[in-house]
mmCIF file of C-alpha atoms in Angstrom:
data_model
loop_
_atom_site.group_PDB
_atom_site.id
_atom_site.type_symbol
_atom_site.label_atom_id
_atom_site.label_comp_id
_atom_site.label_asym_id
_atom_site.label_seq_id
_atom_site.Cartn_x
_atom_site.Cartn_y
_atom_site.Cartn_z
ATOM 1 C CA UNK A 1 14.031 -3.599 19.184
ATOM 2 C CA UNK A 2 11.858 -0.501 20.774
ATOM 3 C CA UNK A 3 10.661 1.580 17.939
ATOM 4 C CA UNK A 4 12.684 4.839 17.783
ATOM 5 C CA UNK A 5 13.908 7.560 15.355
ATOM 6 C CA UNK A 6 17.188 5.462 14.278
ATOM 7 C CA UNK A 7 17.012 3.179 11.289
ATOM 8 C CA UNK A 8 19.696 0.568 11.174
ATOM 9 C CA UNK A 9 17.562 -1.449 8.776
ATOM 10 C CA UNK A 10 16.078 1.331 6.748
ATOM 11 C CA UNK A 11 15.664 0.222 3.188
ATOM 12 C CA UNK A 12 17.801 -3.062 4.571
ATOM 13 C CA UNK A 13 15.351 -5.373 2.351
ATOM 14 C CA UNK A 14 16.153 -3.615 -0.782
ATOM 15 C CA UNK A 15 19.929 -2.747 -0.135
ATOM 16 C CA UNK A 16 20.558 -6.153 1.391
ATOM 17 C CA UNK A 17 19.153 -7.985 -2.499
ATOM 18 C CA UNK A 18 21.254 -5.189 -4.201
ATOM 19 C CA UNK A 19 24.275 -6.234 -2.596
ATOM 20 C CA UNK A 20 23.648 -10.058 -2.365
ATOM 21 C CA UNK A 21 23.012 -9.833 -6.661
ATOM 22 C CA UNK A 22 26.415 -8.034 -6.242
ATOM 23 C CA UNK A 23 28.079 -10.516 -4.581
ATOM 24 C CA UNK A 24 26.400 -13.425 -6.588
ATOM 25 C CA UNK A 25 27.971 -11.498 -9.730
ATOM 26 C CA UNK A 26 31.071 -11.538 -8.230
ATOM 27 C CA UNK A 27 31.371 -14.925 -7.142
ATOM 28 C CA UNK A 28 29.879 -16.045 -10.475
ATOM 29 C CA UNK A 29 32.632 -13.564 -12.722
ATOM 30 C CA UNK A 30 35.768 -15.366 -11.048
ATOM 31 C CA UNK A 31 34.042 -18.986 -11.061
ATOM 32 C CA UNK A 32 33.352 -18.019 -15.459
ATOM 33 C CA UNK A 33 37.209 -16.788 -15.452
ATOM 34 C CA UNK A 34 38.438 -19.707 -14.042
ATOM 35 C CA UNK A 35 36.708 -21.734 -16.435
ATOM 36 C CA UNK A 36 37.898 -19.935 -19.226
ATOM 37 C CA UNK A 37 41.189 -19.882 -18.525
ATOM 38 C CA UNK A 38 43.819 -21.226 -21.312
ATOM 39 C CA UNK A 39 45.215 -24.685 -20.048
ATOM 40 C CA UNK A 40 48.790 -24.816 -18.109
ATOM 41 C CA UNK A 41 51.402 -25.591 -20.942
ATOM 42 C CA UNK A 42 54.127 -28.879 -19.852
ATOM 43 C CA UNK A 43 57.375 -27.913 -19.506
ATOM 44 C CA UNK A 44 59.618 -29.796 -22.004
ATOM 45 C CA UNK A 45 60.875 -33.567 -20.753
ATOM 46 C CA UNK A 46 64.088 -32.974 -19.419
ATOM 47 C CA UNK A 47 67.364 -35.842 -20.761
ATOM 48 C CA UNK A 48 67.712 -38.587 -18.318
ATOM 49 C CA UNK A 49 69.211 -38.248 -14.705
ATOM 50 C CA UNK A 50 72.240 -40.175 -13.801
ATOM 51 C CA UNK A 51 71.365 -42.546 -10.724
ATOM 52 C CA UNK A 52 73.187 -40.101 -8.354
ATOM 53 C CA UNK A 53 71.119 -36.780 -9.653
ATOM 54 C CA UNK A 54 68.131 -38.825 -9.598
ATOM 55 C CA UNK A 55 68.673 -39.802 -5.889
ATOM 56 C CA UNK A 56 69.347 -36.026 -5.018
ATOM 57 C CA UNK A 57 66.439 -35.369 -7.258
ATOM 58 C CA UNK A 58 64.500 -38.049 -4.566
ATOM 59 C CA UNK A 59 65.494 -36.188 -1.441
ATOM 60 C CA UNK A 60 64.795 -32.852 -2.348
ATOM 61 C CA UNK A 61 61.509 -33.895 -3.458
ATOM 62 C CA UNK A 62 60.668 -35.621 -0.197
ATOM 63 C CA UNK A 63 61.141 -32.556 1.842
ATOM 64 C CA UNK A 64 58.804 -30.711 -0.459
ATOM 65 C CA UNK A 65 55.338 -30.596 0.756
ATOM 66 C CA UNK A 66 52.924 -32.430 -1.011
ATOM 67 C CA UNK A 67 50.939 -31.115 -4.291
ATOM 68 C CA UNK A 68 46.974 -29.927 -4.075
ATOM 69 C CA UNK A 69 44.951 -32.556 -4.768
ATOM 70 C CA UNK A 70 43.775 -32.027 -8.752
ATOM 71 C CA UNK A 71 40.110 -30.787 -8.984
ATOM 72 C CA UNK A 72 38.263 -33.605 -10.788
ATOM 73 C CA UNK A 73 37.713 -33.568 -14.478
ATOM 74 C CA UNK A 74 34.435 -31.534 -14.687
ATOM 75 C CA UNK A 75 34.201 -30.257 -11.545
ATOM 76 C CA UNK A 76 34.387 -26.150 -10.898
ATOM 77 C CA UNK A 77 37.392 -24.778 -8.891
ATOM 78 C CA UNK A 78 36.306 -23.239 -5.495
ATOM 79 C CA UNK A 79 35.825 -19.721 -5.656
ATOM 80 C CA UNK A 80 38.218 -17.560 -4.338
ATOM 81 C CA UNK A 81 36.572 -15.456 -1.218
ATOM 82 C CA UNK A 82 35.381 -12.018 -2.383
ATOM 83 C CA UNK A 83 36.340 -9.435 0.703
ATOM 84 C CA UNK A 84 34.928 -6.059 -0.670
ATOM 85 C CA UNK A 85 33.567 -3.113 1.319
ATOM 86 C CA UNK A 86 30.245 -4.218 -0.434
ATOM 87 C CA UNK A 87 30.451 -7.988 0.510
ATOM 88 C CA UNK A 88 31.198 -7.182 4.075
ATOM 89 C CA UNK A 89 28.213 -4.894 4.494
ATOM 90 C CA UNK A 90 26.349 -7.763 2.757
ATOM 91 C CA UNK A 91 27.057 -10.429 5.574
ATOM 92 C CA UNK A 92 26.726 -7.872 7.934
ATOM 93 C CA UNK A 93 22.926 -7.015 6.856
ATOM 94 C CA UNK A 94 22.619 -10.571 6.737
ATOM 95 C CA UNK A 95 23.815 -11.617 10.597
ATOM 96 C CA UNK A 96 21.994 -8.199 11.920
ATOM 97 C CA UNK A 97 18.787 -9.192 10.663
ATOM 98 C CA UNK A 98 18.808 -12.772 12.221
ATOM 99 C CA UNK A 99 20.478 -11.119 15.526
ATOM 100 C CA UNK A 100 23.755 -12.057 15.320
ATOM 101 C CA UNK A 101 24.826 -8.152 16.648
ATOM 102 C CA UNK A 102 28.803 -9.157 17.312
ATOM 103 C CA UNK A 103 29.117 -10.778 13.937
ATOM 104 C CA UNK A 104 27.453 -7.491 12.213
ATOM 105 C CA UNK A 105 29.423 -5.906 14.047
ATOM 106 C CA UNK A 106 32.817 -7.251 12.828
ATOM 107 C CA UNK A 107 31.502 -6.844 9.175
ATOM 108 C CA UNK A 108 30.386 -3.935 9.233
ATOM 109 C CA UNK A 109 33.542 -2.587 11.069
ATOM 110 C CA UNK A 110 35.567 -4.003 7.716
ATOM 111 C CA UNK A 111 32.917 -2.380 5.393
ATOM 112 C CA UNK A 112 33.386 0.912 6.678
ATOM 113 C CA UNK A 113 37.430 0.945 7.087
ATOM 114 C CA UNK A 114 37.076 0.412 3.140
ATOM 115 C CA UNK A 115 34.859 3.618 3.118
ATOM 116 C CA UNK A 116 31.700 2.291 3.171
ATOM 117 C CA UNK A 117 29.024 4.734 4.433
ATOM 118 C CA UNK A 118 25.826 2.777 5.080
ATOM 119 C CA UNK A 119 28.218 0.408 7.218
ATOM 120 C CA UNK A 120 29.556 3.438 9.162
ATOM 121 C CA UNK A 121 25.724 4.595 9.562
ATOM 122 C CA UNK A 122 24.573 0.813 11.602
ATOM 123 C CA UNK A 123 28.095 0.712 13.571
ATOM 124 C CA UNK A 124 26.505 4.022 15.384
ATOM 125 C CA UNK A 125 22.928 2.462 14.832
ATOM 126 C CA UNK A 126 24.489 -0.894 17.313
ATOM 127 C CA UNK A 127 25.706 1.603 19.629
ATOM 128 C CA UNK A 128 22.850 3.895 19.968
ATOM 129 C CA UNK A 129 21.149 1.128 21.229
ATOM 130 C CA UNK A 130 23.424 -1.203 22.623
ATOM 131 C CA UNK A 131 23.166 -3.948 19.963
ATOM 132 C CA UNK A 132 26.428 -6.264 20.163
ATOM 133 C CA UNK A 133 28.230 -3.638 22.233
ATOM 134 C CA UNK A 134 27.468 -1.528 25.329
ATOM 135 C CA UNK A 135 25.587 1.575 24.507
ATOM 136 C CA UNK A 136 27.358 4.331 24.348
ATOM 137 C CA UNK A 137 25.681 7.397 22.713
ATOM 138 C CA UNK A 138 28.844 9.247 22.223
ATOM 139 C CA UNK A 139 30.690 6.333 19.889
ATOM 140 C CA UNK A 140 27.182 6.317 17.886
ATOM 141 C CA UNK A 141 27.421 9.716 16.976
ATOM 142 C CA UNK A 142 30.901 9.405 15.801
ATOM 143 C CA UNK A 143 29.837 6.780 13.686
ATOM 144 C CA UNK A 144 26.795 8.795 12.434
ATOM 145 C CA UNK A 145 29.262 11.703 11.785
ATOM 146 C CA UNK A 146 31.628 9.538 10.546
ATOM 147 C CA UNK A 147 28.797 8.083 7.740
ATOM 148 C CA UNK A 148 27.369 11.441 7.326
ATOM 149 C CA UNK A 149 30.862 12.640 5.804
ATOM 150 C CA UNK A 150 30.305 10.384 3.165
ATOM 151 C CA UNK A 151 27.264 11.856 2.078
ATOM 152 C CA UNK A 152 24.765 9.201 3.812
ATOM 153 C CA UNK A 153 21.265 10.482 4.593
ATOM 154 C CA UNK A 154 20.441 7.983 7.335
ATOM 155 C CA UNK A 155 23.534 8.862 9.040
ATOM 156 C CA UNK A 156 22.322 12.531 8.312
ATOM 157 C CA UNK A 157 18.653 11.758 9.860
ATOM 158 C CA UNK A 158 20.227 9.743 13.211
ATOM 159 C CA UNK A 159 22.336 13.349 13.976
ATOM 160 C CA UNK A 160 19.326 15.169 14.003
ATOM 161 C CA UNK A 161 17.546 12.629 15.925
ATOM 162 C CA UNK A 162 20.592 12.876 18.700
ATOM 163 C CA UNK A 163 20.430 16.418 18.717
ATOM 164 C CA UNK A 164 16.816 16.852 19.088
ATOM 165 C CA UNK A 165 16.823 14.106 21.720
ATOM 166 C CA UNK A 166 19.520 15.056 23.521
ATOM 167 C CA UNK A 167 21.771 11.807 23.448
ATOM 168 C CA UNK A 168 25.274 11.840 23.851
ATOM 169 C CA UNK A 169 25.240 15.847 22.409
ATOM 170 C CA UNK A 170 23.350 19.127 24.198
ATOM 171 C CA UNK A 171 19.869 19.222 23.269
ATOM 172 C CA UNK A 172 19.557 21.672 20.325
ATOM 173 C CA UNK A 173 16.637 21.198 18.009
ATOM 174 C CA UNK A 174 18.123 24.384 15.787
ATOM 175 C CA UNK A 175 21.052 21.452 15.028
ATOM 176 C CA UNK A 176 18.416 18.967 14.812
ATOM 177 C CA UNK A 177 16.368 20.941 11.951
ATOM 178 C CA UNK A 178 19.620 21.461 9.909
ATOM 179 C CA UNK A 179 20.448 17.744 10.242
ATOM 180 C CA UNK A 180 16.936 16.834 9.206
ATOM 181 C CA UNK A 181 16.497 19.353 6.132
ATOM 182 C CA UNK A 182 20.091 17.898 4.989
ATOM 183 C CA UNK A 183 18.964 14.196 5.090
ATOM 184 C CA UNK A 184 15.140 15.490 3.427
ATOM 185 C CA UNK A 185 17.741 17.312 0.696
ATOM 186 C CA UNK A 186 18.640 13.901 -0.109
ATOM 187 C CA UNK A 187 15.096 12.500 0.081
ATOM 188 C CA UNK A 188 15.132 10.517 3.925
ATOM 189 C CA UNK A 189 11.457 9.999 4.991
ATOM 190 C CA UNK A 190 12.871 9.417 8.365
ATOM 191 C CA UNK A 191 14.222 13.683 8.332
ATOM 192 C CA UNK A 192 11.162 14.713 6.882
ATOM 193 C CA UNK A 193 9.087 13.056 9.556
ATOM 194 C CA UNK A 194 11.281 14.766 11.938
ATOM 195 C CA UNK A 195 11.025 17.874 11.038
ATOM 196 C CA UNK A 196 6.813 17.198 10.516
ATOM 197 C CA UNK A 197 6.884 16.408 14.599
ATOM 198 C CA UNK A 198 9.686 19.712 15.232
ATOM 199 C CA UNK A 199 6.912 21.702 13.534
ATOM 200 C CA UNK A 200 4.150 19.610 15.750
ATOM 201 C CA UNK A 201 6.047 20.038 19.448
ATOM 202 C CA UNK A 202 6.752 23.502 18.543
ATOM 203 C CA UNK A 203 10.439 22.475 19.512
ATOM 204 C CA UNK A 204 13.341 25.146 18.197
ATOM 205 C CA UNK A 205 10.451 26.653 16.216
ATOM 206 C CA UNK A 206 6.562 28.052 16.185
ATOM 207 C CA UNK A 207 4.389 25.522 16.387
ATOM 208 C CA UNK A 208 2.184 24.825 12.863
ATOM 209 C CA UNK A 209 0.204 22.205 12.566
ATOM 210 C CA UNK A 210 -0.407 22.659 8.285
ATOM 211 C CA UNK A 211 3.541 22.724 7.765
ATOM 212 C CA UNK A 212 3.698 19.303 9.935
ATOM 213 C CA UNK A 213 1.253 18.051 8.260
ATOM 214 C CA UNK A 214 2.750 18.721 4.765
ATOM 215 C CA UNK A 215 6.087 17.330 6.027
ATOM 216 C CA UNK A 216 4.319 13.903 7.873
ATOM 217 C CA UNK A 217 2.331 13.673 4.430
ATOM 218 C CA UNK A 218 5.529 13.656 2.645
ATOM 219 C CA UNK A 219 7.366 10.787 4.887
ATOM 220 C CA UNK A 220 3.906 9.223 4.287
ATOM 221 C CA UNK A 221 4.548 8.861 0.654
ATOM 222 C CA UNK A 222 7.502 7.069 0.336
ATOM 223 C CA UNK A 223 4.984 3.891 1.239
ATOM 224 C CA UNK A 224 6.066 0.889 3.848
ATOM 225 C CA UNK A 225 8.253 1.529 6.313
ATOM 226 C CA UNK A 226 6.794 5.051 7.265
ATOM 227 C CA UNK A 227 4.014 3.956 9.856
ATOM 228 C CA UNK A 228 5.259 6.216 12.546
ATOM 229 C CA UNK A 229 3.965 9.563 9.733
ATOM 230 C CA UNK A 230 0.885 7.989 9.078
ATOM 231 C CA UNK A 231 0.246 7.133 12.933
ATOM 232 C CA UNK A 232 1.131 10.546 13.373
ATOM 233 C CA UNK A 233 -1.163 12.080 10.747
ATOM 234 C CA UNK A 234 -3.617 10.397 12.243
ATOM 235 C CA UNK A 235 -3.116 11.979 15.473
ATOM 236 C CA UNK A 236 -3.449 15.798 14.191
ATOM 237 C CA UNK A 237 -6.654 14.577 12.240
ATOM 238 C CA UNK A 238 -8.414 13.196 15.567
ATOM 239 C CA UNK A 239 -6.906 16.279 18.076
ATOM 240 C CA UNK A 240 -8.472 19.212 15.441
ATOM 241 C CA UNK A 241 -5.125 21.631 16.822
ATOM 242 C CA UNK A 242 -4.579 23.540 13.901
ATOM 243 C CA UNK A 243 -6.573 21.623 11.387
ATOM 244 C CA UNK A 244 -10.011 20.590 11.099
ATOM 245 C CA UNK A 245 -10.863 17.921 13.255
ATOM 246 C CA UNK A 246 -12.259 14.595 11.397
ATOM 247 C CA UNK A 247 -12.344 10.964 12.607
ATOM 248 C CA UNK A 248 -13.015 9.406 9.376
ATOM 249 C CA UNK A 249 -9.359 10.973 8.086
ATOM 250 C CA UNK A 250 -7.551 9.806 11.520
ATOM 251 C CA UNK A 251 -8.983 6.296 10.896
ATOM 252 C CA UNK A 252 -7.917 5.891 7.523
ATOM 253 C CA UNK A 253 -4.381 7.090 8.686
ATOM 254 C CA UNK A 254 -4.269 5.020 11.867
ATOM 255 C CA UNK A 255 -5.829 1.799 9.635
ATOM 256 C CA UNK A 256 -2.543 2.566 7.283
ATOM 257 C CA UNK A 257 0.115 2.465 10.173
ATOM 258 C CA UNK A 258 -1.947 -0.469 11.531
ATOM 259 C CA UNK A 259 -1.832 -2.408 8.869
ATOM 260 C CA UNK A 260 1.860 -2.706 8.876
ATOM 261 C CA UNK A 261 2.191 -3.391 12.601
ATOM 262 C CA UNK A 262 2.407 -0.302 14.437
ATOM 263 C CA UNK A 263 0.945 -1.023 17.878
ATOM 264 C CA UNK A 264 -0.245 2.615 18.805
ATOM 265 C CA UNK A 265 -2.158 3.246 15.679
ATOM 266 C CA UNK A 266 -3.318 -0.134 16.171
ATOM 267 C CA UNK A 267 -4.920 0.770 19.481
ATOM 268 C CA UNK A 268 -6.086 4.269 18.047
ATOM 269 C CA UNK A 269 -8.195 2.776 15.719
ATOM 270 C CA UNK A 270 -9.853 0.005 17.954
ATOM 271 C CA UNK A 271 -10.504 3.200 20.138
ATOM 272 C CA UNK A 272 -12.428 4.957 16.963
ATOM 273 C CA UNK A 273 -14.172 1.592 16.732
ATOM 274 C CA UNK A 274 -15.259 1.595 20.050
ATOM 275 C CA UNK A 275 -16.001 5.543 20.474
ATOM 276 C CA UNK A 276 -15.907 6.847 17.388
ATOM 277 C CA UNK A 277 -18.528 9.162 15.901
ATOM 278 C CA UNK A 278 -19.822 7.206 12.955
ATOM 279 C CA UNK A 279 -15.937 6.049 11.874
ATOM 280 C CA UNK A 280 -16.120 5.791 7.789
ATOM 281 C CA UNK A 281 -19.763 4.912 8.329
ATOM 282 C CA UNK A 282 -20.025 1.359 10.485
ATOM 283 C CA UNK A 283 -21.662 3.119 13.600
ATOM 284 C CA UNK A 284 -25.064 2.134 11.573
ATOM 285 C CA UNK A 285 -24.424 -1.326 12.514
ATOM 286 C CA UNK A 286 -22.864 -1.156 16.150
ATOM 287 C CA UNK A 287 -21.978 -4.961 16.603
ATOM 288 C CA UNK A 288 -19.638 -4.739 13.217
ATOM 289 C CA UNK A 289 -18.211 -1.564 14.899
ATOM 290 C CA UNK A 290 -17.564 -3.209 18.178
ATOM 291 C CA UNK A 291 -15.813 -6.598 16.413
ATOM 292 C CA UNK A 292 -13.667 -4.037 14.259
ATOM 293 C CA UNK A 293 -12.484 -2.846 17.953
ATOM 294 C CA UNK A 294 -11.876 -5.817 19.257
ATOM 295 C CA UNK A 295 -9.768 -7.063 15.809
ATOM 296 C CA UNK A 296 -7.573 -4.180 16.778
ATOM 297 C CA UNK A 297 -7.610 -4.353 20.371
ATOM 298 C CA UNK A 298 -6.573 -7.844 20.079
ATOM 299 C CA UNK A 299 -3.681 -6.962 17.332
ATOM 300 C CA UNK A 300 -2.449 -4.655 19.385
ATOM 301 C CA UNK A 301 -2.305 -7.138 22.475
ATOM 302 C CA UNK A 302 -0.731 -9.710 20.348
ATOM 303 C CA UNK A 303 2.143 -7.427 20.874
ATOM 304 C CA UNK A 304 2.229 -6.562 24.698
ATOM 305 C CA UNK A 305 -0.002 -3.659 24.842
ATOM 306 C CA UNK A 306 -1.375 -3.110 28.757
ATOM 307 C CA UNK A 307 -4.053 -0.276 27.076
ATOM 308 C CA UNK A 308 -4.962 -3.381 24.802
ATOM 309 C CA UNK A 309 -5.858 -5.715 27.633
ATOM 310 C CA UNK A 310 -7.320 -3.033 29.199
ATOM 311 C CA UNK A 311 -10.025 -2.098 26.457
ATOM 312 C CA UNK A 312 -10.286 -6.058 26.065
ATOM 313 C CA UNK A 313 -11.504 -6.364 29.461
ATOM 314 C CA UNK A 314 -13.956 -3.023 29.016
ATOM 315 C CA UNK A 315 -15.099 -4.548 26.430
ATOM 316 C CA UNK A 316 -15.605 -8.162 27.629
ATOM 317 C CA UNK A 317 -17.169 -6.718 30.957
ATOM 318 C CA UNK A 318 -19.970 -4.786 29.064
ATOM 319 C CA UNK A 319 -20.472 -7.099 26.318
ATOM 320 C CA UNK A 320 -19.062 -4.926 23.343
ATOM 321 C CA UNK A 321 -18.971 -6.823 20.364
ATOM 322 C CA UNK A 322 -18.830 -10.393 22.850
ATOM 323 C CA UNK A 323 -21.026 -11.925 25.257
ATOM 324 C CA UNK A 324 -20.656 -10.405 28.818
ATOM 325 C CA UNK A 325 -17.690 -12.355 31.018
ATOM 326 C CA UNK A 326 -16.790 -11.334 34.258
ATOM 327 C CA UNK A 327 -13.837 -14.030 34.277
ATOM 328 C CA UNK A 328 -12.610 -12.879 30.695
ATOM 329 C CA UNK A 329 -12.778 -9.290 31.665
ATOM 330 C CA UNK A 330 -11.063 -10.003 34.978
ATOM 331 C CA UNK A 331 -8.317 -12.254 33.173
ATOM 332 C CA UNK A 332 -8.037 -9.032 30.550
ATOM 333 C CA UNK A 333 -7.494 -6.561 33.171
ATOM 334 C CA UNK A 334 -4.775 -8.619 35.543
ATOM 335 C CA UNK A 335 -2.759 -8.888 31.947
ATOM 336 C CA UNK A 336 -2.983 -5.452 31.739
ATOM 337 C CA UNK A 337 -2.280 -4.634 35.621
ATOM 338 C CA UNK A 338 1.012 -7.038 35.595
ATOM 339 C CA UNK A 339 2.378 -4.263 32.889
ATOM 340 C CA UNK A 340 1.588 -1.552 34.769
ATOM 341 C CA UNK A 341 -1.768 -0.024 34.373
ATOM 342 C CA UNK A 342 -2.676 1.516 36.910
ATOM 343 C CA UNK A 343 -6.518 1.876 35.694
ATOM 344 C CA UNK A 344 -6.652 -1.847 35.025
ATOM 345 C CA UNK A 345 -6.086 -2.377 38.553
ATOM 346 C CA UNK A 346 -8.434 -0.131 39.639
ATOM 347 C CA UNK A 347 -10.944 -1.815 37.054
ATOM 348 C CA UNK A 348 -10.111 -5.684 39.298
ATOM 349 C CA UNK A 349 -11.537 -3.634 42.233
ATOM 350 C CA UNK A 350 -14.571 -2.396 41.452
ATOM 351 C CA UNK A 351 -14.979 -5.684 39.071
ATOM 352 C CA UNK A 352 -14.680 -7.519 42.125
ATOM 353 C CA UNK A 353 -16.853 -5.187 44.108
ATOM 354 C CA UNK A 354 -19.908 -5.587 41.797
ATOM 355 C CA UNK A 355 -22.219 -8.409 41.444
ATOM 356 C CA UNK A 356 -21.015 -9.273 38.407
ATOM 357 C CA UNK A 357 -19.764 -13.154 39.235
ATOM 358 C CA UNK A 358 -16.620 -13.803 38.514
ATOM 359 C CA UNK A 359 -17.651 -16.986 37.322
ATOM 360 C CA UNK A 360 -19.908 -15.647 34.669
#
């Protein structure tokens, strides 16, 4: 899924064990009932049949369906299905994560007729990006409104992401602050990072890079999950626009997001590596700051980045960190050209125009 603003699976990990140990409970109460309940009493033996009552007796029997088959001595009785607003969001965090969109789909849709809110809040999560159903902007943000009435903060966050964006509403990043301080009210990350970057663009508001920073700092601290505010803190630290500039705070930052996977930060600090002005104190030994580049060049390529092919191939052609190979670096740069970059392809030009031998 492309990494955006919306967070159908924010906090899914930690909701999704809540609500399975919910279920478990549930399943577990009615199998403990079952077991506890008081044995069936007989009826008292009815006085012999005459032979013609017993051969009515016979016929009406055999037009009665057979009985269930006994459960065997010692055996539990099946449980009987649980269908709760609770269990249905369960199965449905359960088939999203693995991918199975329709099947969320229809369990979440059951959730959240029974009124339940983080349901409502992925229903408009699948739409806004066409997950299981054609995406349609307009149905997500009834389902975000829809969520948000019940007081969810997610649902609260996505409106303000819609209105600052501009998707399936009129762009209006005055709607989008009030959205985002109502979902930070309630303590979203996600709100509190978008209000950091409303303060950051300037947009609906003066720009200020201190207030952004105090509101990216506090997305930051809710821990995993909040790459995009440290990325992002990393960014004002390395530009200097309205703060100090300082390379050694942007690489921390950028090392934070990158350790959890985020491809630009990723990228940002193999470029510190690789031009950095003494970056937390490795430019003393120039080969260990050219590896550290290439670690994170190569992270981020891992995961389709064209500017990570590119810098490969820089780095291969000049022998940064790695013996000098024309055919690596020309290799690096045609990934990067077949996804677009346009400086990759000029770099297979002039590659090829040099004396440096492919072959090498």
């Amino acid at each position: 899924m492309p990494h955006n603003s919306f967070l159908p699976l924010r906090d899914s990990w930690f909701q999704l064990a809540a609500m399975t140990a919910i279920v478990s409970g549930i399943l577990i109460a009615s199998d403990f009932a079952q077991r506890l309940a008081p044995p069936r009493h007989t009826a008292p033996t009815s006085p012999p049949a005459s032979s013609s009552h017993r051969s009515a007796r016979a016929a009406r029997a055999a037009a009665q369906p057979p009985p269930p088959s006994p459960v065997a001595k010692g055996a539990a009785a099946p449980p009987t299905p649980v269908h709760t607003a609770v269990a249905d969001a369960a199965r449905a965090q359960n088939d999203f994560i693995n991918g199975h969109y329709r099947l969320a789909m229809k369990w979440d849709r059951q959730a959240a007729a029974r009124g339940n809110a983080g349901a409502a809040n992925q229903i408009g999560a699948m739409y806004a990006h066409g997950l299981g159903v054609q995406l349609n902007y307009g149905r997500a943000m009834q389902w975000f409104r829809e969520a948000a009435a019940h007081g969810n903060p997610a649902a609260e966050s996505n409106i303000g992401t819609m209105y600052q964006k501009g998707l399936g509403v009129r762009q209006d990043y005055h709607k989008a602050l009030r959205w985002f301080e109502r979902a930070a009210a309630h303590g979203d990350p996600s709100a509190e990072f978008g209000i950091g970057r409303l303060y950051a663009r300037g947009e609906g508001l003066s720009a200020d890079a201190r207030k952004a920073m105090w509101w990216y700092q506090r997305a930051a601290a809710h821990g995993l999950g909040m790459m995009k505010a440290d990325d992002a803190l990393g960014k004002l630290y390395e530009s200097g626009k309205g703060i100090p500039e300082n390379d050694d705070m942007a690489l921390r930052w950028y090392l934070k997001a990158a350790a959890q996977g985020d491809v630009a930060a990723e990228n940002a600090a193999g470029k510190l590596y690789q031009y950095g002005n003494n970056p937390l104190g490795v430019a003393a030994a120039p080969q260990r700051q050219a590896k550290l580049a290439m670690h994170w060049f190569r992270e981020a390529a891992a995961q389709g980045s064209a500017y990570a092919d590119r810098h490969i191939g820089m780095m291969y052609e000049s022998g940064e960190g790695v013996p000098v190979s024309c055919a690596k670096a020309l290799t690096w740069y045609h990934m990067a050209a077949a996804k677009g970059d346009i400086i990759a392809v000029g770099a297979i030009a002039n590659l090829e125009a040099s004396r440096c031998s492919p072959s090498r």
